[in-house]
Coordinates of C-alpha atoms in Angstrom, one line a residue:
X16 CA 116.6 -72.4 60.2
X17 CA 113.7 -74.1 58.5
X18 CA 112.5 -74.7 54.6
X19 CA 109.6 -73.4 53.3
X20 CA 105.8 -75.0 54.1
X21 CA 105.8 -74.7 49.9
X22 CA 109.0 -76.9 50.0
X23 CA 107.6 -79.3 53.0
X24 CA 104.5 -79.7 50.7
X25 CA 106.1 -80.4 47.4
X26 CA 105.3 -84.1 46.1
X27 CA 108.4 -86.5 45.3
X28 CA 108.4 -87.4 42.2
X29 CA 106.6 -90.9 42.6
X30 CA 108.8 -91.5 38.7
X31 CA 112.3 -91.1 40.5
X32 CA 112.1 -91.6 44.2
X33 CA 112.4 -95.2 43.8
X34 CA 115.6 -95.1 42.0
X35 CA 118.1 -95.3 44.8
X36 CA 116.5 -98.7 45.2
X37 CA 117.4 -99.8 41.5
X38 CA 121.0 -97.8 42.1
X39 CA 121.8 -99.8 44.9
X40 CA 120.1 -102.9 43.2
X41 CA 123.1 -102.4 40.4
X42 CA 125.7 -101.9 42.8
X43 CA 124.7 -105.9 43.9
X44 CA 125.6 -107.2 40.5
X45 CA 121.9 -106.9 39.1
X46 CA 120.4 -105.9 35.8
X47 CA 117.7 -103.9 36.1
X48 CA 115.1 -103.6 33.1
X49 CA 113.9 -99.1 33.3
X50 CA 110.2 -99.3 32.4
X51 CA 109.2 -96.6 35.1
X52 CA 110.3 -93.7 33.4
X53 CA 109.1 -92.4 29.4
X54 CA 113.0 -91.9 28.6
X55 CA 113.0 -93.2 25.4
X56 CA 115.5 -95.7 23.8
X57 CA 115.3 -94.9 20.2
X58 CA 118.6 -92.8 19.1
X59 CA 118.2 -89.4 18.5
X60 CA 117.8 -88.7 15.0
X61 CA 121.1 -87.5 13.6
X62 CA 120.5 -84.3 12.0
X63 CA 119.7 -83.0 15.6
X64 CA 123.4 -82.9 16.2
X65 CA 124.2 -82.0 12.4
X66 CA 122.3 -78.9 12.9
X67 CA 123.8 -78.5 16.0
X68 CA 127.2 -78.4 14.6
X69 CA 126.0 -75.6 11.8
X70 CA 124.5 -73.2 13.9
X71 CA 126.8 -73.0 16.5
X72 CA 129.1 -69.9 17.1
X73 CA 131.6 -68.3 19.0
X74 CA 129.5 -67.5 22.1
X75 CA 126.7 -69.7 22.9
X76 CA 124.4 -66.6 24.3
X77 CA 120.7 -65.9 25.5
X78 CA 117.6 -66.7 23.0
X79 CA 115.1 -64.2 22.5
X80 CA 112.6 -65.5 26.0
X81 CA 110.0 -67.0 23.6
X82 CA 112.9 -68.6 21.4
X83 CA 114.8 -68.3 18.2
X84 CA 112.9 -67.2 15.1
X85 CA 114.1 -70.1 13.5
X86 CA 112.7 -72.6 15.9
X87 CA 109.6 -71.2 16.4
X88 CA 108.7 -70.7 12.4
X89 CA 109.8 -74.7 12.3
X90 CA 107.4 -75.1 15.1
X91 CA 104.3 -73.3 12.8
X92 CA 105.6 -75.0 9.8
X93 CA 104.7 -78.2 11.6
X94 CA 101.8 -77.4 13.1
X95 CA 100.1 -76.0 9.9
X96 CA 101.0 -79.8 8.3
X97 CA 97.8 -81.1 10.2
X98 CA 96.5 -77.8 10.0
X99 CA 97.1 -75.8 13.1
X100 CA 97.1 -72.4 12.3
X101 CA 99.6 -70.3 15.0
X102 CA 101.2 -67.0 14.7
X103 CA 104.8 -66.1 15.9
X104 CA 103.6 -64.0 18.5
X105 CA 101.3 -67.2 19.7
X106 CA 103.8 -69.2 20.5
X107 CA 106.8 -69.5 23.5
X108 CA 109.6 -72.5 23.6
X109 CA 110.0 -73.4 27.1
X110 CA 112.1 -75.9 29.0
X111 CA 110.5 -78.6 28.3
X112 CA 106.6 -79.4 28.4
X113 CA 106.6 -79.0 32.0
X114 CA 107.5 -75.6 32.0
X115 CA 105.2 -75.1 29.2
X116 CA 101.9 -76.5 31.8
X117 CA 103.8 -74.3 34.7
X118 CA 103.3 -70.9 32.2
X119 CA 99.3 -72.0 31.6
X120 CA 98.8 -72.7 35.3
X121 CA 100.4 -69.3 36.5
X122 CA 98.6 -67.6 33.9
X123 CA 94.8 -68.3 34.6
X124 CA 94.9 -69.9 38.6
X125 CA 95.8 -67.7 41.3
X126 CA 96.6 -69.5 44.9
X127 CA 93.7 -71.9 46.3
X128 CA 92.2 -71.8 43.0
X129 CA 91.4 -75.1 41.3
X130 CA 91.8 -76.7 38.2
X131 CA 89.8 -79.6 37.1
X132 CA 92.3 -83.2 36.2
X133 CA 91.0 -86.4 34.9
X134 CA 92.8 -89.3 36.9
X135 CA 95.3 -90.9 36.5
X136 CA 96.8 -88.0 35.0
X137 CA 100.7 -87.4 35.1
X138 CA 102.2 -87.2 38.0
X139 CA 104.1 -84.2 38.0
X140 CA 101.1 -82.0 37.6
X141 CA 100.8 -82.1 41.4
X142 CA 104.3 -80.9 41.7
X143 CA 104.0 -77.9 39.0
X144 CA 99.9 -77.1 41.1
X145 CA 101.9 -77.3 44.5
X146 CA 104.5 -75.2 43.6
X147 CA 101.8 -72.3 42.6
X148 CA 99.7 -73.5 45.4
X149 CA 96.9 -74.3 42.7
X150 CA 94.4 -77.1 43.8
X151 CA 93.5 -79.7 41.5
X152 CA 90.4 -81.3 41.6
X153 CA 90.0 -84.8 40.7
X154 CA 87.5 -86.9 38.3
X155 CA 88.2 -90.2 38.4
X156 CA 88.6 -92.3 34.8
X157 CA 88.6 -96.0 36.2
X158 CA 90.1 -99.1 35.5
X159 CA 87.0 -101.1 35.0
X160 CA 86.4 -98.3 32.1
X161 CA 89.9 -98.5 30.6
X162 CA 90.4 -95.0 31.7
X163 CA 88.2 -93.4 29.3
X164 CA 86.8 -90.2 29.8
X165 CA 84.5 -89.9 32.6
X166 CA 80.2 -89.0 32.3
X167 CA 80.0 -85.0 32.0
X168 CA 77.7 -85.2 35.5
X169 CA 81.0 -86.4 37.3
X170 CA 82.6 -83.3 36.1
X171 CA 80.1 -81.1 37.2
X172 CA 79.8 -82.4 40.8
X173 CA 83.6 -80.8 41.5
X174 CA 83.1 -77.3 40.0
X175 CA 83.3 -74.4 42.4
X176 CA 83.0 -70.8 42.0
X177 CA 87.3 -71.7 42.3
X178 CA 87.3 -73.6 38.9
X179 CA 89.4 -72.4 36.5
X180 CA 90.2 -75.0 34.6
X181 CA 90.2 -78.6 32.7
X182 CA 93.8 -80.0 32.2
X183 CA 94.1 -83.1 30.3
X184 CA 96.6 -85.0 28.2
X185 CA 95.7 -86.2 24.8
X186 CA 97.0 -89.0 24.6
X187 CA 97.1 -89.7 27.6
X188 CA 100.4 -90.5 30.2
X189 CA 99.8 -92.6 31.8
X190 CA 96.8 -94.7 30.6
X191 CA 97.5 -94.6 27.1
X192 CA 93.9 -93.6 25.9
X193 CA 93.1 -91.3 23.2
X194 CA 90.4 -89.0 23.3
X195 CA 87.5 -89.5 20.6
X196 CA 85.9 -86.9 18.5
X197 CA 82.6 -86.6 21.1
X198 CA 85.1 -87.1 24.3
X199 CA 86.7 -84.3 23.3
X200 CA 83.3 -82.0 22.6
X201 CA 82.0 -82.9 25.6
X202 CA 85.1 -81.2 27.7
X203 CA 84.7 -78.2 25.0
X204 CA 80.9 -77.8 26.1
X205 CA 82.1 -78.0 29.8
X206 CA 84.4 -75.8 29.5
X207 CA 82.0 -72.9 27.6
X208 CA 78.8 -73.2 30.2
X209 CA 81.2 -72.9 33.1
X210 CA 83.6 -70.5 31.7
X211 CA 87.1 -72.2 32.1
X212 CA 89.9 -72.7 30.0
X213 CA 91.4 -75.9 28.6
X214 CA 95.1 -76.9 28.6
X215 CA 95.4 -79.4 26.5
X216 CA 98.9 -81.8 26.8
X217 CA 99.7 -83.0 23.5
X218 CA 103.1 -84.2 24.0
X219 CA 102.3 -87.9 22.7
X220 CA 100.0 -86.1 19.6
X221 CA 101.8 -88.1 17.1
X222 CA 101.3 -92.0 18.9
X223 CA 97.5 -93.0 18.2
X224 CA 97.5 -96.5 17.3
X225 CA 95.7 -98.4 15.0
X226 CA 94.4 -96.1 12.7
X227 CA 93.2 -93.6 15.1
X228 CA 94.0 -89.8 15.2
X229 CA 95.0 -88.0 17.8
X230 CA 92.5 -85.1 17.8
X231 CA 95.3 -81.4 18.8
X232 CA 92.9 -79.3 20.1
X233 CA 93.4 -75.9 19.0
X234 CA 92.6 -77.8 15.4
X235 CA 89.4 -78.4 16.7
X236 CA 88.1 -76.0 18.6
X237 CA 89.8 -72.4 17.4
X238 CA 89.4 -70.7 21.2
X239 CA 90.8 -68.1 23.2
X240 CA 90.0 -70.4 25.8
X241 CA 92.9 -73.2 25.1
X242 CA 96.2 -73.3 26.2
X243 CA 98.4 -76.4 23.9
X244 CA 101.5 -77.3 25.7
X245 CA 103.9 -79.2 23.7
X246 CA 107.7 -81.1 23.4
X247 CA 110.0 -82.7 21.3
X248 CA 111.2 -85.2 23.7
X249 CA 108.7 -87.9 22.9
X250 CA 108.9 -88.4 19.2
X251 CA 112.3 -87.1 18.6
X252 CA 114.1 -89.4 21.5
X253 CA 114.9 -85.5 22.9
X254 CA 114.0 -85.8 26.4
X255 CA 117.6 -84.1 27.7
X256 CA 117.0 -81.2 25.3
X257 CA 114.0 -79.6 27.3
X258 CA 112.3 -78.2 24.7
X259 CA 108.5 -78.0 24.9
X260 CA 106.8 -75.5 23.1
X261 CA 103.3 -73.2 25.2
X262 CA 100.6 -71.8 22.3
X263 CA 97.6 -70.0 22.7
X264 CA 95.4 -67.3 20.9
X265 CA 94.6 -65.8 23.5
X266 CA 96.7 -62.3 23.5
X267 CA 96.1 -61.3 27.5
X268 CA 97.0 -65.0 28.1
X269 CA 100.6 -65.1 25.8
X270 CA 101.3 -61.7 27.4
X271 CA 101.3 -62.9 30.7
X272 CA 103.2 -66.0 29.9
X273 CA 106.1 -64.1 28.1
X274 CA 106.1 -62.3 31.5
X275 CA 107.3 -65.8 32.8
X276 CA 109.5 -66.7 29.9
X277 CA 111.6 -63.0 30.3
X278 CA 112.0 -63.9 34.0
X279 CA 113.8 -67.0 33.1
X280 CA 115.8 -65.1 30.3
X281 CA 115.7 -67.8 27.6
X282 CA 115.2 -71.4 27.0
X283 CA 118.4 -73.1 26.1
X284 CA 119.8 -71.8 23.2
X285 CA 121.8 -74.8 22.2
X286 CA 119.2 -77.1 22.4
X287 CA 117.2 -74.7 20.0
X288 CA 119.7 -74.9 16.8
X289 CA 119.4 -79.2 17.3
X290 CA 115.8 -79.0 18.1
X291 CA 115.3 -76.6 14.1
X292 CA 116.2 -79.9 12.1
X293 CA 114.4 -82.5 14.5
X294 CA 111.4 -80.5 13.3
X295 CA 112.1 -80.7 10.0
X296 CA 112.2 -84.5 9.6
X297 CA 108.1 -84.4 8.8
X298 CA 105.5 -87.2 9.0
X299 CA 107.7 -90.3 7.4
X300 CA 110.0 -90.2 10.6
X301 CA 107.2 -89.6 13.2
X302 CA 105.0 -92.7 11.3
X303 CA 108.5 -94.8 11.9
X304 CA 108.5 -94.3 15.6
X305 CA 104.7 -94.4 15.8
X306 CA 104.8 -98.0 14.3
X307 CA 107.8 -99.0 16.3
X308 CA 105.5 -98.3 19.4
X309 CA 102.3 -99.9 18.3
X310 CA 104.8 -103.2 18.0
X311 CA 106.1 -102.6 21.3
X312 CA 102.5 -102.0 22.9
X313 CA 101.5 -105.3 21.1
X314 CA 103.7 -107.3 22.9
X315 CA 103.6 -105.2 26.5
X316 CA 99.6 -106.4 26.1
X317 CA 100.2 -110.2 24.8
X318 CA 102.6 -110.5 28.2
X319 CA 100.5 -109.5 30.5
X320 CA 97.4 -110.8 30.0
X321 CA 98.7 -113.8 30.2
X322 CA 99.4 -113.1 34.0
X323 CA 96.6 -114.2 36.3
X324 CA 94.5 -111.3 38.2
X325 CA 95.8 -108.5 36.0
X326 CA 93.9 -105.9 34.5
X327 CA 94.1 -103.5 32.1
X328 CA 93.0 -101.9 28.8
X329 CA 94.9 -102.2 25.4
X330 CA 96.4 -98.4 25.1
X331 CA 95.5 -96.7 22.7
X332 CA 98.3 -94.2 22.3
X333 CA 101.4 -93.1 24.1
X334 CA 103.5 -95.5 24.8
X335 CA 102.6 -96.6 28.4
X336 CA 100.1 -98.7 30.1
X337 CA 98.5 -98.6 33.7
X338 CA 97.8 -101.9 35.1
X339 CA 96.2 -103.1 38.5
X340 CA 98.0 -105.7 39.7
X341 CA 97.0 -109.1 41.6
X342 CA 98.9 -107.3 44.9
X343 CA 98.2 -105.2 48.2
X344 CA 100.6 -102.7 48.0
X345 CA 102.4 -101.8 44.2
X346 CA 104.6 -99.4 45.7
X347 CA 105.5 -101.9 48.5
X348 CA 106.3 -104.2 45.3
X349 CA 108.0 -102.5 43.3
X350 CA 110.1 -101.4 46.2
X351 CA 110.2 -105.5 46.8
X352 CA 110.9 -106.3 42.9
X353 CA 114.5 -104.1 43.7
X354 CA 115.2 -105.2 47.1
X355 CA 114.4 -109.1 47.0
X356 CA 113.9 -110.3 43.9
X357 CA 116.1 -111.4 40.7
X358 CA 115.9 -114.3 38.4
X359 CA 119.0 -114.9 36.9
X360 CA 120.1 -111.8 37.9
X361 CA 117.7 -109.1 36.7
X362 CA 114.8 -107.6 37.8
X363 CA 112.5 -104.9 36.5
X364 CA 111.7 -101.4 37.3
X365 CA 108.1 -100.0 37.0
X366 CA 105.7 -96.8 38.2
X367 CA 103.9 -97.5 41.0
X368 CA 100.1 -95.4 39.8
X369 CA 98.9 -94.0 42.7
X370 CA 101.9 -90.5 42.3
X371 CA 99.4 -89.9 39.1
X372 CA 96.3 -89.5 41.6
X373 CA 95.0 -87.0 43.2
X374 CA 92.3 -88.3 46.0
X375 CA 94.3 -90.3 48.7
X376 CA 94.6 -94.1 48.4
X377 CA 93.9 -94.3 44.8
X378 CA 96.1 -96.6 42.7
X379 CA 97.2 -98.2 45.7
X380 CA 97.0 -101.7 43.1
X381 CA 97.7 -100.3 40.2
X382 CA 101.6 -99.6 38.1
X383 CA 102.8 -97.7 35.1
X384 CA 104.9 -99.3 32.3
X385 CA 106.5 -97.4 29.7
X386 CA 107.4 -99.7 27.1
X387 CA 110.8 -97.7 26.1
X388 CA 112.8 -100.6 25.3
X389 CA 113.2 -103.2 22.5
X390 CA 110.5 -105.7 22.1
X391 CA 112.9 -108.8 22.9
X392 CA 113.7 -106.5 26.4
X393 CA 110.2 -106.2 26.8
X394 CA 109.4 -109.5 26.7
X395 CA 111.7 -110.5 29.0
X396 CA 110.5 -107.7 31.2
X397 CA 107.0 -108.9 31.2
X398 CA 108.2 -112.0 32.6
X399 CA 110.2 -110.8 35.1
X400 CA 107.0 -108.9 36.5
X401 CA 105.0 -112.1 36.1
X402 CA 107.5 -114.3 38.2
X403 CA 107.8 -111.0 40.6
X404 CA 103.9 -111.5 41.2
X405 CA 104.4 -115.5 42.0
X406 CA 107.3 -114.5 44.6
X407 CA 105.4 -111.4 46.0
X408 CA 102.2 -112.9 46.9
X409 CA 103.8 -116.1 48.6
X410 CA 105.8 -114.1 51.0

């Protein structure tokens, strides 16, 4: 007996595949600072648990396939607060933002079709595309240019008769870039020229720093070619709730996504009950969280900038920074930090960035850092990284 070719081709998560090395380090008594995954340490707001206790009945039943109406309406009120107007039958509550992206891909592309991505990109896009037998076609954002949007000529070079969409996250995971209005217009004009869909992953919408605004595509461009995906995971420190959202004005695409939603029955009812409360918190709460991440960003940027040979640009949003290291192979270095290095019984785990590229061999010397720990711990983690680089390069 053998497994399917689909299973054989499915890439391992670059974010999670090195976890066994961290677990073994902990078994040896080593403290590991986890900067490899976007799991916030900020407590989930108490209102989530209060709404859960208040609304949980005697039976945990299926919900509507598009999500409970109370949560859909809460999402609509949330979007309306920053100028995005949607209706109840234009949104689907999903099992995290991941399912929303999968629904979007599956609704617009057949096996063998192509979706353009700006690399480096959220690593799990590769897994979603592999599952659906869709080809991701990369356009490179260069570390030397601060990972800014590539010129439109680079997009023109990769367009074929099989191209169906452009997929991007804004603010960017993993680079922290926040697209400007002009850059978004470039993507819109390109999509209109080639009759493409735009899949806008807006999970980190609130986290735009230094007075910047993260522009929601459906506010800027009310078009049926737009699919917006979202999640409560990061802004409310609620990753385990697995509550995301799929939204579009396109009736045909929405109906297709609803078929997928019905096939998986419903999003998690229990989590939805608590999520209603989260969406009532408003801008005062999200601004407070954004300000904390901005302070963490400042600490990480300052400390990393002190390390000789490191190349980075100050992140504009999200809670990640992509960094080029003075090492021969970032993945080998990350493993070594977990297997052979410690300083006073401590080490740090980061994510190799090669898995965030579709182009083979790219990102070999780059890492992604998630600044999801308190500032004191981040400073220590950066110190460990510096000492690790020094030790590794002496080998």
